[in-house]
């Protein structure tokens, strides 16, 4: 849980009463009180009277009372809440994100301390959620790696037994090969996604041949389209130039069209269309595949989420996470509508060169 | 027999590449670093070089550039773990012909080696032969079963392109960009007209067919 080797720091000294404050109040109070008398009598020698010690004693007590009162005030309004904040901060520094600071006043009457408490609570909640995300990510990554590794290990061991017939041997090696391709794709995708997430340079904005990209992507899936006997309806203008980042946009098409190709059953139907109106281009990719239920829809952009586990060997649940990341990076809206058992439509909205 | 040189510093990977290529019927020599590879190259002629990028001392880019200075035609294929565009670009700028990212599929490696050797042979002889069809790119002639077939330059170029990259689907726009003037305002359907003509003229070809790919483009499918 704890990621750094820094240790939380604790307060070492308790300070409420201070001698300097007491002395300063005594001097200021006694001199100020005596000032009118001195000025009026116009003779400072008269200060040396037998009443002087009583006068001093009086102001010592008054100054002490005043100092005690301010110390108590400080303790009540300043020290106690700061002490609570310090204790809470110490817990967070130690990796405990369960702390909650109760503001003293109701929200309508928040003073700056209450506001600080409230903001501290928000800050801790944010920290805790990124920490959980990170933990989940690491857990997911290691799980996704272990799955194919376990297969490789198992089949490799099985291959070592003597007297296996050729058919079985080939079956085992084929399983190892599949697991390896899976691992390779996983590594590539994690790297790609990581690159997208840490990208600092803004995406390019230059003219992109949209029908060219969509056609190229579809042709890249030529073999699967054939082997699954998928019908394809493509409605694209001959020429349509949009302003975007060509490399990122290409990844977007590969993931969206790749999903359509993957999830549409044999002899299914995929439609790809682009329509331009007033500088806005809508690209829709529709399939008559299985569609998605509400849970799947809610989580489809999450990393490593796979709605349909029957397809999990062919993917790693990073495709749509990449789509979401690219959509956010380029400011390109990606809308997904899906009806369970009927199919899914993905709409990507782009801008033309003229706009 | 085709001779292949494998340059790779990971000896385990080097060994398995050699083994698989030998099983596929190639004559293979392995080198663990470019310095050793130069020695082999001076001693005998190779038809193709497979090379890694990240190697100690001399890297793959320098190696490829050095090879290109003495032999501009030998196909070089990079097999590397680097899959970023910048590395690929640098590779192709160093004069390589193809690029594969580790881990590789060995069936794909063999297909790519075949395609590279095929293209190298085509460049060497200017002649492309598929079944009973022979295309001569220097004379721009097509000979089908011993008979000359009259083709226009553009018809020849399209057919040559499709056959030089068999089973690769080209979109109409890609063919158009390559063989038509950029300024021409011809409709994409012009490509269809040319393909129809080609199919008509080469009906008797027994080595390939031109297949329409989902109404988007075309590819030459080699008949076994």
Coordinates of C-alpha atoms in Angstrom, one line a residue:
Chain A
X1 CA 0.0 0.0 0.0
X2 CA 2.7 2.4 1.0
X3 CA 4.7 3.4 -2.0
X4 CA 7.4 5.7 -0.6
X5 CA 10.0 5.2 2.1
X6 CA 9.2 8.6 3.6
X7 CA 7.9 8.4 7.2
X8 CA 5.3 10.7 8.6
X9 CA 6.6 13.5 10.9
X10 CA 5.2 14.1 14.4
X11 CA 5.0 17.3 16.5
X12 CA 7.6 17.3 19.2
X13 CA 6.8 20.4 21.3
X14 CA 3.6 21.6 23.0
X15 CA 3.4 25.4 23.1
X16 CA 0.4 27.3 24.6
X17 CA 1.8 29.8 27.1
X18 CA 4.8 31.9 26.1
X19 CA 6.9 34.1 28.5
X20 CA 7.7 36.6 25.8
X21 CA 4.0 37.2 25.2
X22 CA 3.3 37.6 28.9
X23 CA 6.2 40.1 29.3
X24 CA 5.2 42.1 26.3
X25 CA 1.6 42.3 27.4
X26 CA 2.7 43.4 30.9
X27 CA 5.0 46.2 29.6
X28 CA 2.6 47.5 27.0
X29 CA -0.4 47.4 29.4
X30 CA 1.3 49.0 32.4
X31 CA 3.0 51.8 30.4
X32 CA -0.2 52.6 28.4
X33 CA -2.2 52.8 31.7
X34 CA 0.3 55.1 33.3
X35 CA 0.8 57.3 30.3
X36 CA -2.1 59.8 30.9
X37 CA -1.1 60.3 34.5
X38 CA 2.6 60.9 33.6
X39 CA 1.7 63.4 30.9
X40 CA -0.8 65.3 33.1
X41 CA 1.5 65.6 36.1
X42 CA 4.4 66.5 33.8
X43 CA 6.9 65.1 36.3
X44 CA 8.1 61.6 35.8
X45 CA 9.9 61.5 39.2
X46 CA 6.5 61.1 40.9
X47 CA 6.5 57.6 39.6
X48 CA 8.7 56.5 42.4
X49 CA 5.9 56.4 45.0
X50 CA 5.2 53.7 47.6
X51 CA 2.3 52.7 45.4
X52 CA 4.6 51.5 42.6
X53 CA 5.0 47.9 43.7
X54 CA 1.3 47.5 44.1
X55 CA 0.8 49.1 40.7
X56 CA 3.3 46.6 39.1
X57 CA 1.7 43.6 40.9
X58 CA -1.7 44.7 39.7
X59 CA -0.5 44.7 36.1
X60 CA 1.4 41.4 36.5
X61 CA -1.9 39.8 37.4
X62 CA -3.8 41.6 34.7
X63 CA -1.1 40.6 32.1
X64 CA -1.1 37.0 33.3
X65 CA -4.9 36.8 33.1
X66 CA -4.8 38.3 29.6
X67 CA -2.1 35.9 28.5
X68 CA -4.0 32.9 29.9
X69 CA -7.1 34.0 28.2
X70 CA -5.5 34.4 24.8
X71 CA -3.6 31.1 25.2
X72 CA -7.0 29.4 26.0
X73 CA -8.5 31.2 23.0
X74 CA -5.7 30.0 20.7
X75 CA -6.0 26.5 22.1
X76 CA -9.7 26.3 21.5
X77 CA -10.1 27.9 18.0
X78 CA -6.7 27.2 16.5
X79 CA -4.7 24.5 18.3
X80 CA -7.4 21.8 18.6
X81 CA -8.5 21.8 14.9
X82 CA -4.9 22.1 13.7
X83 CA -3.9 19.2 16.0
X84 CA -6.7 17.1 14.4
X85 CA -5.5 18.1 10.9
X86 CA -2.0 17.3 11.8
X87 CA -3.0 13.8 13.2
X88 CA -5.1 13.2 10.0
X89 CA -2.2 14.3 7.7
X90 CA 0.1 12.0 9.6
X91 CA -2.3 9.1 9.0
X92 CA -2.5 9.9 5.2
X93 CA 1.3 10.2 5.0
X94 CA 1.4 6.7 6.5
X95 CA -0.9 5.4 3.7
X96 CA -4.2 5.3 5.6
X97 CA -6.9 7.0 3.4
X98 CA -9.8 6.2 5.8
X99 CA -9.5 9.5 7.7
X100 CA -12.3 12.0 7.8
X101 CA -12.2 15.4 9.5
X102 CA -15.5 16.7 10.8
X103 CA -15.9 20.5 10.1
X104 CA -17.1 22.3 13.2
X105 CA -19.8 24.5 11.7
X106 CA -22.7 23.6 9.4
X107 CA -21.8 24.2 5.7
X108 CA -23.6 27.6 5.5
X109 CA -21.3 29.0 8.2
X110 CA -18.0 27.6 7.2
X111 CA -15.0 29.6 8.3
X112 CA -11.6 29.0 6.7
X113 CA -10.8 26.2 9.0
X114 CA -14.0 24.3 8.2
X115 CA -13.3 24.9 4.5
X116 CA -9.8 23.6 5.0
X117 CA -11.2 20.5 6.6
X118 CA -13.7 19.9 3.9
X119 CA -11.1 20.3 1.2
X120 CA -8.7 18.0 3.1
X121 CA -11.5 15.4 3.0
X122 CA -11.9 15.8 -0.8
X123 CA -8.2 15.6 -1.3
X124 CA -7.9 12.4 0.7
X125 CA -10.8 10.8 -1.2
X126 CA -9.1 11.7 -4.5
X127 CA -5.8 10.3 -3.4
X128 CA -7.5 7.1 -2.2
X129 CA -9.3 6.6 -5.5
X130 CA -6.1 6.9 -7.6
X131 CA -4.4 4.6 -5.2
X132 CA -7.2 2.0 -5.6
X133 CA -7.1 2.5 -9.4
X134 CA -3.4 1.9 -9.4
X135 CA -3.7 -1.2 -7.2
X136 CA -6.5 -2.5 -9.5
X137 CA -4.4 -1.8 -12.5
X138 CA -1.4 -3.7 -11.2
X139 CA -3.6 -6.6 -10.0
X140 CA -5.3 -6.7 -13.5
X141 CA -2.0 -6.5 -15.3
X142 CA -0.4 -9.3 -13.3
X143 CA -3.6 -11.4 -13.7
X144 CA -3.7 -10.9 -17.5
X145 CA 0.0 -11.9 -17.7
X146 CA -0.4 -14.9 -15.6
X147 CA -3.3 -16.4 -17.5
X148 CA -1.3 -17.0 -20.8
X149 CA 1.9 -17.8 -18.8
X150 CA 0.0 -20.6 -16.9
X151 CA -1.1 -22.0 -20.2
X152 CA 2.4 -22.0 -21.6
X153 CA 3.8 -23.6 -18.5
X154 CA 1.1 -26.3 -18.5
X155 CA 1.3 -27.2 -22.1
X156 CA 5.1 -27.1 -22.1
X157 CA 5.2 -29.6 -19.2
X158 CA 2.6 -31.7 -20.9
X159 CA 4.8 -31.8 -24.0
X160 CA 7.6 -33.3 -22.0
X161 CA 5.8 -36.5 -21.2
X162 CA 7.1 -39.4 -23.3
X163 CA 5.1 -41.2 -25.9
X164 CA 2.8 -38.4 -27.1
X165 CA 1.3 -38.9 -30.5
X166 CA 1.9 -36.2 -33.1
X167 CA -1.7 -34.9 -33.1
X168 CA -1.6 -34.3 -29.4
X169 CA 1.9 -32.7 -29.6
X170 CA 0.6 -30.3 -32.3
X171 CA -2.5 -29.5 -30.3
X172 CA -0.3 -28.6 -27.3
X173 CA 2.1 -26.5 -29.3
X174 CA -0.8 -24.7 -30.9
X175 CA -2.1 -23.8 -27.5
X176 CA 1.4 -22.5 -26.5
X177 CA 1.4 -20.4 -29.7
X178 CA -2.0 -18.9 -29.0
X179 CA -0.9 -18.0 -25.4
X180 CA 2.2 -16.4 -26.7
X181 CA 0.4 -14.3 -29.3
X182 CA -2.0 -13.3 -26.5
X183 CA 0.9 -12.1 -24.3
X184 CA 2.5 -10.3 -27.2
X185 CA -0.7 -8.4 -28.0
X186 CA -1.2 -7.6 -24.3
X187 CA 2.3 -6.1 -24.0
X188 CA 1.9 -4.1 -27.2
X189 CA -1.5 -2.7 -26.1
X190 CA -0.3 -1.8 -22.5
X191 CA 2.6 0.1 -24.0
X192 CA 0.3 1.8 -26.5
X193 CA -2.2 2.8 -23.9
X194 CA 0.6 3.9 -21.5
X195 CA 2.0 6.1 -24.3
X196 CA -1.4 7.6 -24.9
X197 CA -1.9 8.3 -21.2
X198 CA 1.4 10.0 -20.7
X199 CA 1.4 11.9 -24.0
X200 CA 2.3 15.5 -23.4
X201 CA 2.5 16.8 -26.9
X202 CA -1.0 17.8 -28.2
X203 CA -2.4 15.6 -31.0
X204 CA -1.6 16.7 -34.5
X205 CA -4.3 18.6 -36.5
X206 CA -3.9 18.1 -40.2
X207 CA -6.0 17.0 -43.2
X208 CA -6.8 13.3 -43.1
X209 CA -8.3 11.3 -46.0
X210 CA -11.2 9.7 -44.1
X211 CA -12.6 7.3 -46.6
X212 CA -9.0 6.2 -47.3
X213 CA -8.4 5.4 -43.6
X214 CA -11.7 3.6 -43.2
X215 CA -11.2 1.5 -46.3
X216 CA -7.7 0.6 -45.3
X217 CA -8.9 -0.6 -41.9
X218 CA -11.6 -2.7 -43.4
X219 CA -9.2 -4.2 -45.9
X220 CA -6.9 -5.1 -43.0
X221 CA -9.7 -7.3 -41.7
X222 CA -10.2 -8.8 -45.2
X223 CA -9.4 -12.4 -44.1
X224 CA -11.6 -12.4 -41.0
X225 CA -14.4 -10.8 -42.9
X226 CA -14.1 -13.6 -45.5
X227 CA -13.7 -16.5 -43.1
X228 CA -16.7 -15.3 -41.0
X229 CA -18.7 -14.5 -44.1
X230 CA -19.7 -11.1 -42.8
X231 CA -21.7 -8.9 -45.1
X232 CA -20.3 -5.4 -45.4
X233 CA -22.3 -2.3 -46.4
X234 CA -20.0 0.7 -46.9
X235 CA -21.4 4.1 -47.7
X236 CA -18.5 6.5 -48.1
X237 CA -18.0 9.5 -50.3
X238 CA -15.0 9.3 -52.7
X239 CA -13.3 12.2 -51.0
X240 CA -13.8 13.6 -47.6
X241 CA -11.1 15.3 -45.7
X242 CA -11.2 15.8 -41.9
X243 CA -8.9 17.6 -39.6
X244 CA -7.3 15.2 -37.1
X245 CA -4.3 13.3 -36.0
X246 CA -3.9 10.5 -38.6
X247 CA -2.0 8.0 -36.4
X248 CA -4.4 8.3 -33.5
X249 CA -7.4 8.2 -35.7
X250 CA -6.2 5.0 -37.4
X251 CA -5.9 3.3 -33.9
X252 CA -9.4 4.5 -33.2
X253 CA -10.8 2.8 -36.4
X254 CA -8.8 -0.4 -35.9
X255 CA -10.2 -0.8 -32.4
X256 CA -13.8 0.1 -33.3
X257 CA -14.0 -1.9 -36.5
X258 CA -11.9 -4.7 -35.0
X259 CA -14.5 -5.0 -32.2
X260 CA -17.4 -5.1 -34.8
X261 CA -15.6 -7.8 -36.7
X262 CA -14.8 -9.8 -33.6
X263 CA -18.2 -9.7 -32.0
X264 CA -20.5 -10.1 -35.0
X265 CA -21.4 -13.7 -35.4
X266 CA -20.8 -15.7 -38.6
X267 CA -22.8 -14.4 -41.6
X268 CA -23.6 -11.2 -39.7
X269 CA -23.7 -7.7 -41.1
X270 CA -21.5 -4.6 -40.6
X271 CA -22.3 -1.2 -41.9
X272 CA -19.8 1.6 -42.1
X273 CA -21.0 5.1 -43.2
X274 CA -19.8 8.7 -43.1
X275 CA -22.0 11.7 -43.6
X276 CA -21.0 15.3 -43.7
X277 CA -23.2 18.2 -42.9
X278 CA -22.1 21.8 -42.2
X279 CA -18.5 20.9 -41.5
X280 CA -19.4 18.1 -39.1
X281 CA -18.7 14.5 -40.1
X282 CA -20.5 11.6 -38.4
X283 CA -18.9 8.2 -38.9
X284 CA -21.1 5.3 -37.9
X285 CA -20.0 1.7 -37.5
X286 CA -23.0 -0.6 -36.9
X287 CA -23.1 -4.3 -36.4
X288 CA -25.9 -6.8 -35.8
X289 CA -23.8 -8.6 -33.2
X290 CA -24.9 -9.6 -29.6
X291 CA -25.1 -6.0 -28.3
X292 CA -24.3 -5.1 -24.7
X293 CA -26.2 -5.2 -21.4
X294 CA -26.3 -2.3 -19.0
X295 CA -23.4 -3.5 -16.9
X296 CA -21.2 -4.0 -20.0
X297 CA -22.2 -0.5 -21.3
X298 CA -21.3 1.1 -18.0
X299 CA -17.8 -0.5 -17.9
X300 CA -16.9 -0.9 -21.6
X301 CA -14.3 1.9 -21.5
X302 CA -12.6 0.5 -18.3
X303 CA -9.2 -1.1 -18.7
X304 CA -9.2 -4.9 -18.8
X305 CA -13.0 -5.0 -18.7
X306 CA -14.4 -7.7 -21.0
X307 CA -18.2 -8.0 -21.1
X308 CA -18.4 -11.2 -23.0
X309 CA -16.0 -13.7 -21.5
X310 CA -16.4 -16.2 -24.4
X311 CA -14.3 -13.8 -26.5
X312 CA -11.7 -13.2 -23.8
X313 CA -9.0 -15.3 -25.4
X314 CA -9.0 -13.0 -28.5
X315 CA -8.6 -9.8 -26.5
X316 CA -7.4 -8.1 -23.4
X317 CA -10.0 -5.5 -22.7
X318 CA -7.8 -2.6 -23.6
X319 CA -9.3 -1.7 -27.0
X320 CA -12.1 0.5 -25.8
X321 CA -9.9 2.0 -23.0
X322 CA -7.6 3.1 -25.8
X323 CA -10.6 4.5 -27.8
X324 CA -11.7 6.5 -24.7
X325 CA -8.2 7.8 -24.2
X326 CA -7.8 8.9 -27.8
X327 CA -11.3 10.4 -27.8
X328 CA -10.3 12.5 -24.8
X329 CA -6.9 13.4 -26.2
X330 CA -8.3 14.6 -29.5
X331 CA -11.6 16.0 -28.2
X332 CA -13.5 13.7 -30.6
X333 CA -16.8 12.5 -29.2
X334 CA -17.4 8.7 -29.5
X335 CA -20.9 7.7 -28.8
X336 CA -21.9 4.0 -28.3
X337 CA -25.5 2.8 -28.5
X338 CA -26.2 -0.8 -28.0
X339 CA -29.2 -3.1 -27.7
X340 CA -28.8 -6.5 -26.2
X341 CA -29.4 -9.1 -28.9
X342 CA -29.8 -6.5 -31.6
X343 CA -26.3 -5.0 -32.1
X344 CA -24.1 -2.0 -31.5
X345 CA -23.6 1.4 -33.2
X346 CA -20.6 3.5 -32.6
X347 CA -20.7 7.1 -33.8
X348 CA -17.5 9.2 -34.1
X349 CA -17.9 12.9 -34.7
X350 CA -15.2 14.7 -36.6
X351 CA -14.7 18.1 -38.3
X352 CA -14.0 18.7 -42.0
X353 CA -11.1 20.7 -43.4
X354 CA -13.4 23.5 -44.4
X355 CA -14.9 24.2 -41.0
Chain B
X1 CA 19.7 -23.1 -52.7
X2 CA 18.8 -19.8 -51.0
X3 CA 21.3 -18.6 -48.5
X4 CA 20.2 -16.5 -45.5
X5 CA 22.4 -14.7 -42.9
X6 CA 20.9 -14.3 -39.4
X7 CA 22.5 -11.5 -37.3
X8 CA 21.2 -11.6 -33.7
X9 CA 23.0 -11.3 -30.4
X10 CA 20.5 -13.3 -28.4
X11 CA 22.0 -16.8 -29.1
X12 CA 18.9 -18.7 -28.1
X13 CA 16.7 -16.7 -30.5
X14 CA 19.4 -16.9 -33.2
X15 CA 19.4 -20.7 -32.9
X16 CA 15.7 -21.1 -33.1
X17 CA 15.5 -18.8 -36.2
X18 CA 18.2 -20.8 -37.8
X19 CA 16.6 -24.1 -37.0
X20 CA 13.2 -23.1 -38.3
X21 CA 14.6 -21.7 -41.5
X22 CA 16.7 -24.8 -42.1
X23 CA 13.6 -26.9 -41.6
X24 CA 12.0 -24.7 -44.3
X25 CA 14.8 -25.6 -46.7
X26 CA 17.1 -22.6 -46.6
X27 CA 20.8 -22.6 -46.1
X28 CA 21.4 -20.6 -42.9
X29 CA 24.4 -19.0 -41.4
X30 CA 24.3 -17.3 -38.0
X31 CA 26.3 -14.4 -36.7
X32 CA 26.0 -12.9 -33.2
X33 CA 27.3 -9.4 -34.1
X34 CA 27.8 -7.3 -37.3
X35 CA 31.6 -7.7 -37.2
X36 CA 31.3 -11.4 -37.6
X37 CA 28.6 -10.9 -40.2
X38 CA 30.9 -8.8 -42.4
X39 CA 33.4 -11.7 -42.4
X40 CA 30.8 -14.1 -43.6
X41 CA 29.5 -11.7 -46.3
X42 CA 33.0 -11.2 -47.7
X43 CA 33.5 -15.0 -47.9
X44 CA 30.2 -15.9 -49.6
X45 CA 27.1 -14.5 -51.3
X46 CA 23.9 -14.3 -49.3
X47 CA 20.4 -13.9 -50.8
X48 CA 18.8 -12.3 -47.7
X49 CA 19.8 -10.9 -44.3
X50 CA 17.8 -11.0 -41.1
X51 CA 19.1 -8.6 -38.4
X52 CA 18.3 -7.4 -34.9
X53 CA 18.5 -3.7 -34.1
X54 CA 19.8 -3.5 -30.5
X55 CA 23.2 -5.2 -30.5
X56 CA 26.3 -4.3 -28.6
X57 CA 29.0 -2.3 -30.4
X58 CA 27.4 -1.8 -33.9
X59 CA 23.6 -1.5 -34.0
X60 CA 21.3 -2.7 -36.7
X61 CA 21.0 0.7 -38.4
X62 CA 24.7 1.1 -38.9
X63 CA 25.0 -2.5 -40.0
X64 CA 22.2 -2.0 -42.6
X65 CA 23.8 1.2 -43.9
X66 CA 27.1 -0.5 -44.2
X67 CA 25.6 -3.4 -46.2
X68 CA 23.7 -1.0 -48.5
X69 CA 27.0 0.8 -49.4
X70 CA 28.3 -2.4 -50.9
X71 CA 25.1 -4.2 -52.0
X72 CA 22.1 -2.1 -52.9
X73 CA 19.9 -5.0 -53.8
X74 CA 20.2 -7.6 -51.1
X75 CA 16.9 -7.8 -49.1
X76 CA 17.3 -6.9 -45.4
X77 CA 14.7 -7.8 -42.8
X78 CA 14.8 -6.4 -39.3
X79 CA 13.4 -8.4 -36.4
X80 CA 13.3 -6.3 -33.3
X81 CA 11.5 -5.7 -30.1
X82 CA 11.1 -2.0 -30.9
X83 CA 7.7 -1.3 -32.3
X84 CA 7.5 2.5 -32.3
X85 CA 7.1 4.4 -35.6
X86 CA 10.4 6.3 -35.1
X87 CA 12.4 3.0 -35.0
X88 CA 10.6 1.7 -38.1
X89 CA 11.2 4.9 -39.9
X90 CA 14.9 4.9 -39.0
X91 CA 15.1 1.3 -40.2
X92 CA 13.6 2.0 -43.5
X93 CA 15.8 5.1 -43.9
X94 CA 18.8 2.9 -43.3
X95 CA 17.8 0.9 -46.4
X96 CA 16.0 -2.1 -45.0
X97 CA 13.2 -3.8 -46.9
X98 CA 10.9 -5.2 -44.2
X99 CA 10.4 -5.0 -40.4
X100 CA 9.0 -7.4 -37.9
X101 CA 8.3 -6.9 -34.3
X102 CA 9.3 -9.5 -31.7
X103 CA 7.7 -11.8 -30.7
X104 CA 7.3 -12.9 -34.2
X105 CA 5.1 -15.6 -35.8
X106 CA 7.5 -17.9 -37.6
X107 CA 5.0 -18.8 -40.3
X108 CA 4.7 -15.1 -41.0
X109 CA 8.5 -14.8 -41.1
X110 CA 8.6 -17.4 -43.8
X111 CA 5.9 -15.7 -45.8
X112 CA 7.8 -12.4 -45.6
X113 CA 11.1 -14.1 -46.6
X114 CA 9.4 -15.6 -49.6
X115 CA 7.8 -12.3 -50.6
X116 CA 11.2 -10.5 -50.2
X117 CA 13.1 -13.1 -52.2
X118 CA 10.3 -13.0 -54.8
X119 CA 10.5 -9.2 -55.1
X120 CA 14.3 -9.3 -55.1
X121 CA 14.2 -11.7 -58.0
X122 CA 11.7 -9.6 -59.8
X123 CA 14.0 -6.5 -59.5
X124 CA 17.0 -8.6 -60.6
X125 CA 15.4 -10.0 -63.7
X126 CA 12.7 -7.4 -64.4
X127 CA 10.5 -10.4 -64.9
X128 CA 7.5 -11.6 -62.9
X129 CA 6.1 -15.0 -63.6
X130 CA 2.8 -16.3 -62.2
X131 CA 1.6 -19.6 -63.7
X132 CA 1.4 -19.2 -67.4
X133 CA 1.8 -15.4 -67.3
X134 CA 5.0 -13.5 -67.6
X135 CA 5.3 -9.8 -67.1
X136 CA 8.4 -8.0 -68.2
X137 CA 8.7 -4.6 -66.5
X138 CA 11.5 -3.3 -68.7
X139 CA 9.8 -4.0 -72.0
X140 CA 6.3 -3.5 -70.5
X141 CA 5.0 -6.7 -72.1
X142 CA 2.7 -9.4 -70.9
X143 CA 3.0 -12.9 -72.2
X144 CA 0.2 -15.3 -71.5
X145 CA 0.8 -19.0 -72.4
X146 CA 3.4 -18.0 -75.0
X147 CA 1.2 -15.3 -76.6
X148 CA 1.7 -11.6 -76.3
X149 CA -1.2 -9.8 -74.8
X150 CA -1.6 -6.1 -75.7
X151 CA -1.9 -4.0 -72.6
X152 CA -1.8 -0.3 -71.9
X153 CA 0.9 1.1 -69.6
X154 CA -1.7 1.7 -66.8
X155 CA -3.2 -1.8 -67.1
X156 CA 0.3 -3.2 -66.9
X157 CA 1.2 -1.2 -63.9
X158 CA -1.9 -2.2 -62.0
X159 CA -1.5 -5.9 -62.8
X160 CA 2.2 -5.7 -61.9
X161 CA 1.4 -4.1 -58.6
X162 CA -1.3 -6.7 -57.7
X163 CA 1.0 -9.6 -58.6
X164 CA 4.1 -8.2 -56.9
X165 CA 2.1 -8.2 -53.6
X166 CA -0.1 -11.2 -53.9
X167 CA -2.9 -11.6 -51.4
X168 CA -2.6 -8.0 -50.3
X169 CA -5.8 -6.0 -50.8
X170 CA -5.4 -2.6 -52.4
X171 CA -8.2 -0.1 -52.1
X172 CA -9.4 1.8 -55.2
X173 CA -8.0 5.0 -53.8
X174 CA -4.5 3.5 -53.2
X175 CA -4.4 2.3 -56.8
X176 CA -5.7 5.6 -58.1
X177 CA -3.2 7.6 -56.1
X178 CA -0.4 5.5 -57.5
X179 CA -1.3 5.3 -61.2
X180 CA -3.4 8.3 -62.0
X181 CA -2.5 12.0 -62.0
X182 CA -3.3 13.7 -58.7
X183 CA -4.9 16.5 -60.7
X184 CA -7.2 14.1 -62.6
X185 CA -10.8 14.3 -61.5
X186 CA -11.5 10.7 -62.5
X187 CA -14.1 8.9 -60.5
X188 CA -13.0 5.9 -58.4
X189 CA -15.0 3.7 -60.7
X190 CA -12.3 4.2 -63.3
X191 CA -10.3 1.6 -61.4
X192 CA -13.2 -0.9 -61.7
X193 CA -13.2 -0.4 -65.5
X194 CA -9.5 -1.2 -65.6
X195 CA -9.9 -4.3 -63.5
X196 CA -12.7 -5.5 -65.7
X197 CA -10.5 -5.1 -68.7
X198 CA -7.6 -7.0 -67.0
X199 CA -9.9 -9.8 -66.0
X200 CA -11.1 -10.0 -69.5
X201 CA -7.7 -10.0 -71.1
X202 CA -6.2 -12.5 -68.6
X203 CA -9.1 -14.9 -68.4
X204 CA -6.9 -17.7 -69.5
X205 CA -4.3 -17.1 -66.7
X206 CA -3.9 -20.3 -64.6
X207 CA -1.8 -18.8 -61.9
X208 CA -4.0 -16.2 -60.4
X209 CA -7.3 -14.5 -60.2
X210 CA -8.2 -10.9 -59.4
X211 CA -10.6 -10.8 -56.5
X212 CA -12.9 -8.0 -55.5
X213 CA -12.6 -7.4 -51.8
X214 CA -15.9 -6.4 -50.3
X215 CA -16.5 -3.8 -53.0
X216 CA -13.6 -1.8 -51.5
X217 CA -10.6 -2.9 -53.4
X218 CA -8.8 -5.7 -55.2
X219 CA -6.2 -8.4 -54.7
X220 CA -4.5 -10.9 -56.7
X221 CA -5.1 -14.4 -55.4
X222 CA -2.4 -17.0 -56.4
X223 CA -3.8 -20.3 -57.3
X224 CA -1.9 -23.3 -56.0

